[in-house]
């Protein structure tokens, strides 16, 4: 069975095993023909948030173009856009196994609550971070949460969420600590709120953010 969304549509899907999936825009979820007949296998193109019903006798296996995620019961977000080499996973509950599905890449990573990871198919590298994983669910929650996070890590997330990179007039700015809970009102408004909190200026030009005094 196939579930799809358009560029202006989102869907909530409830599977026969009790799992819930929130499908973001421009995404496709496909259930394998034998779903719940000895296996729980699905594939994703796009982005979705999964709340997987526990079943210790049957793993839930999610496949994307470049990577696989395996769980028993947990909650996580996956982003795998067609034509791109990056697969992202953010875990909000439980534990997942995440690995690239290239036949040369046999070792994966185990992620737990609060972890974010992405597999770069082109570079054949896995990156794991343990800060701000909930911000990669901004499409679903509508908010950004920065709790005692330095500006360098804030910029890592701004790049992944909005596609904007940071430059610093002074390298010391990277160590400034931000605590802020913000509604997702776009990059410019987000930068304005962060800059005001840190007593900095933030200028954006062609997806490049310059932080200055």
Short mmCIF file of C-alpha atoms in Angstrom, two decimals:
data_model
loop_
_atom_site.label_atom_id
_atom_site.label_comp_id
_atom_site.label_asym_id
_atom_site.label_seq_id
_atom_site.Cartn_x
_atom_site.Cartn_y
_atom_site.Cartn_z
CA UNK A 1 0.00 0.00 0.00
CA UNK A 2 1.25 3.50 -0.84
CA UNK A 3 0.56 6.78 0.98
CA UNK A 4 1.55 10.08 -0.65
CA UNK A 5 1.38 13.80 0.12
CA UNK A 6 1.57 16.81 -2.17
CA UNK A 7 3.63 19.98 -1.65
CA UNK A 8 0.81 21.50 0.41
CA UNK A 9 -0.43 18.39 2.22
CA UNK A 10 0.44 16.38 5.32
CA UNK A 11 -1.11 13.11 6.47
CA UNK A 12 -1.39 11.09 9.66
CA UNK A 13 -1.33 7.35 8.97
CA UNK A 14 -2.27 4.68 11.49
CA UNK A 15 -0.94 1.23 10.66
CA UNK A 16 -2.53 -2.09 11.58
CA UNK A 17 0.20 -2.77 14.16
CA UNK A 18 -0.79 0.36 16.12
CA UNK A 19 2.03 2.55 14.82
CA UNK A 20 1.37 6.17 13.87
CA UNK A 21 3.19 8.00 11.10
CA UNK A 22 2.99 11.73 10.39
CA UNK A 23 3.93 12.21 6.74
CA UNK A 24 5.39 15.60 5.78
CA UNK A 25 4.78 17.35 2.46
CA UNK A 26 6.06 15.86 -0.83
CA UNK A 27 6.58 12.45 0.75
CA UNK A 28 5.76 8.83 -0.07
CA UNK A 29 5.40 5.95 2.39
CA UNK A 30 5.15 2.41 1.01
CA UNK A 31 4.16 -0.65 3.03
CA UNK A 32 5.63 -3.97 1.92
CA UNK A 33 3.10 -6.50 0.70
CA UNK A 34 3.79 -8.80 3.67
CA UNK A 35 3.45 -6.11 6.34
CA UNK A 36 2.43 -7.79 9.62
CA UNK A 37 2.79 -11.20 7.99
CA UNK A 38 6.02 -12.06 9.71
CA UNK A 39 7.63 -8.65 9.20
CA UNK A 40 7.02 -4.92 9.53
CA UNK A 41 8.81 -3.34 6.57
CA UNK A 42 8.12 0.07 5.04
CA UNK A 43 10.01 2.45 2.74
CA UNK A 44 10.10 6.24 2.73
CA UNK A 45 10.89 8.94 0.22
CA UNK A 46 10.68 12.39 1.83
CA UNK A 47 10.17 13.06 5.54
CA UNK A 48 8.05 11.51 8.28
CA UNK A 49 7.79 11.18 12.05
CA UNK A 50 7.31 7.61 13.27
CA UNK A 51 5.75 6.46 16.54
CA UNK A 52 6.30 2.72 16.32
CA UNK A 53 4.14 0.41 18.42
CA UNK A 54 6.26 -2.00 20.49
CA UNK A 55 6.44 -5.57 19.25
CA UNK A 56 9.39 -7.54 20.66
CA UNK A 57 8.70 -10.40 18.24
CA UNK A 58 8.71 -8.30 15.08
CA UNK A 59 11.17 -5.54 14.23
CA UNK A 60 10.00 -2.46 12.38
CA UNK A 61 12.33 -1.85 9.42
CA UNK A 62 12.30 1.44 7.52
CA UNK A 63 14.22 1.60 4.24
CA UNK A 64 15.19 4.74 2.33
CA UNK A 65 17.18 5.16 -0.85
CA UNK A 66 20.51 5.19 0.99
CA UNK A 67 19.96 3.94 4.56
CA UNK A 68 17.89 1.69 6.84
CA UNK A 69 16.45 2.22 10.32
CA UNK A 70 15.53 -0.76 12.52
CA UNK A 71 13.51 -0.55 15.77
CA UNK A 72 11.25 -2.56 18.05
CA UNK A 73 9.20 0.35 19.39
CA UNK A 74 10.21 4.01 19.55
CA UNK A 75 9.63 7.50 18.12
CA UNK A 76 11.89 9.12 15.54
CA UNK A 77 12.01 11.43 12.53
CA UNK A 78 13.51 10.45 9.17
CA UNK A 79 14.30 12.67 6.21
CA UNK A 80 15.42 11.20 2.90
CA UNK A 81 14.81 13.43 -0.11
CA UNK A 82 14.89 11.90 -3.58
CA UNK A 83 18.04 12.85 -5.48
CA UNK A 84 19.98 13.83 -2.35
CA UNK A 85 22.75 11.80 -0.75
CA UNK A 86 21.88 12.59 2.89
CA UNK A 87 19.58 10.58 5.17
CA UNK A 88 18.77 12.15 8.56
CA UNK A 89 17.39 10.52 11.71
CA UNK A 90 16.36 12.29 14.94
CA UNK A 91 15.30 10.11 17.89
CA UNK A 92 12.80 11.38 20.48
CA UNK A 93 12.04 8.12 22.31
CA UNK A 94 13.63 4.68 22.60
CA UNK A 95 16.54 3.25 20.62
CA UNK A 96 17.06 2.76 16.88
CA UNK A 97 19.69 1.12 14.71
CA UNK A 98 20.72 3.28 11.74
CA UNK A 99 22.99 2.23 8.89
CA UNK A 100 23.74 3.06 5.31
CA UNK A 101 22.42 0.38 2.97
CA UNK A 102 25.40 0.47 0.65
CA UNK A 103 26.75 -3.07 0.49
CA UNK A 104 30.22 -1.76 1.41
CA UNK A 105 28.91 -0.07 4.58
CA UNK A 106 28.05 -2.82 7.07
CA UNK A 107 28.51 -1.00 10.37
CA UNK A 108 25.74 1.21 11.66
CA UNK A 109 25.17 3.21 14.83
CA UNK A 110 22.78 2.82 17.74
CA UNK A 111 20.89 6.01 18.54
CA UNK A 112 18.92 6.80 21.69
CA UNK A 113 16.61 9.60 22.82
CA UNK A 114 18.06 13.02 21.96
CA UNK A 115 20.46 11.75 19.28
CA UNK A 116 20.59 13.03 15.71
CA UNK A 117 22.54 11.33 12.93
CA UNK A 118 22.94 11.57 9.21
CA UNK A 119 24.43 9.23 6.66
CA UNK A 120 26.29 10.83 3.76
CA UNK A 121 26.09 8.35 0.91
CA UNK A 122 28.55 10.24 -1.30
CA UNK A 123 31.23 10.51 1.40
CA UNK A 124 30.34 7.12 2.93
CA UNK A 125 30.38 8.69 6.39
CA UNK A 126 28.06 8.65 9.39
CA UNK A 127 27.79 11.69 11.68
CA UNK A 128 26.18 11.61 15.14
CA UNK A 129 25.24 14.56 17.37
CA UNK A 130 23.60 14.68 20.80
CA UNK A 131 22.13 18.17 20.94
CA UNK A 132 18.81 19.69 19.92
CA UNK A 133 17.39 16.64 18.13
CA UNK A 134 13.86 17.96 18.70
CA UNK A 135 14.59 20.91 16.40
CA UNK A 136 14.63 18.59 13.39
CA UNK A 137 10.91 18.07 14.05
CA UNK A 138 10.18 21.78 13.57
CA UNK A 139 7.96 20.98 10.57
CA UNK A 140 5.72 19.07 12.98
CA UNK A 141 6.04 21.00 16.27
CA UNK A 142 6.28 24.55 14.89
CA UNK A 143 8.91 25.54 17.44
CA UNK A 144 12.67 25.68 17.99
CA UNK A 145 14.16 24.90 21.39
CA UNK A 146 17.69 25.98 22.29
CA UNK A 147 18.57 25.01 25.86
CA UNK A 148 22.02 26.15 26.95
CA UNK A 149 23.35 25.65 23.40
CA UNK A 150 26.42 27.47 22.10
CA UNK A 151 26.07 29.56 18.96
CA UNK A 152 28.31 27.22 16.97
CA UNK A 153 25.84 24.37 17.49
CA UNK A 154 22.89 26.69 16.90
CA UNK A 155 24.44 27.45 13.51
CA UNK A 156 24.81 23.74 12.73
CA UNK A 157 21.06 23.42 13.17
CA UNK A 158 20.22 26.58 11.25
CA UNK A 159 22.18 25.21 8.32
CA UNK A 160 20.33 21.88 8.33
CA UNK A 161 16.88 23.37 8.90
CA UNK A 162 17.06 26.49 6.73
CA UNK A 163 20.06 25.84 4.47
CA UNK A 164 21.97 28.89 5.76
CA UNK A 165 25.63 28.89 6.82
CA UNK A 166 27.23 31.08 9.47
CA UNK A 167 30.26 33.35 9.45
CA UNK A 168 31.59 35.05 12.58
CA UNK A 169 33.20 38.48 12.83
CA UNK A 170 34.80 37.20 16.03
CA UNK A 171 35.42 33.49 16.68
CA UNK A 172 34.54 34.06 20.35
CA UNK A 173 30.91 34.47 19.29
CA UNK A 174 30.78 30.71 18.69
CA UNK A 175 31.01 30.13 22.45
CA UNK A 176 28.09 32.37 23.38
CA UNK A 177 25.32 30.40 25.09
CA UNK A 178 21.71 30.62 23.95
CA UNK A 179 18.60 29.57 25.85
CA UNK A 180 15.45 30.35 23.89
CA UNK A 181 12.16 28.73 22.88
CA UNK A 182 11.03 30.23 19.58
CA UNK A 183 8.08 29.74 17.23
CA UNK A 184 9.13 28.75 13.74
CA UNK A 185 8.39 31.96 11.87
CA UNK A 186 11.08 31.66 9.21
CA UNK A 187 14.82 32.24 9.13
CA UNK A 188 14.81 36.05 9.33
CA UNK A 189 12.54 36.21 12.38
CA UNK A 190 14.46 33.39 14.05
CA UNK A 191 17.76 35.21 13.50
CA UNK A 192 16.31 38.44 14.84
CA UNK A 193 15.22 36.72 18.07
CA UNK A 194 18.57 34.94 18.53
CA UNK A 195 20.59 38.08 17.80
CA UNK A 196 18.54 40.09 20.29
CA UNK A 197 19.04 37.47 22.98
CA UNK A 198 22.81 37.38 22.46
CA UNK A 199 23.21 41.13 21.89
CA UNK A 200 24.61 40.54 18.40
CA UNK A 201 23.76 41.57 14.86
CA UNK A 202 22.81 38.94 12.29
CA UNK A 203 22.88 39.87 8.61
CA UNK A 204 21.89 37.38 5.94
CA UNK A 205 23.02 37.54 2.34
CA UNK A 206 22.47 34.71 -0.14
CA UNK A 207 22.02 32.11 2.62
CA UNK A 208 25.11 33.29 4.48
CA UNK A 209 24.61 34.63 8.02
CA UNK A 210 27.19 37.09 9.34
CA UNK A 211 27.29 37.47 13.11
CA UNK A 212 28.78 40.75 14.33
CA UNK A 213 28.58 43.32 17.11
#
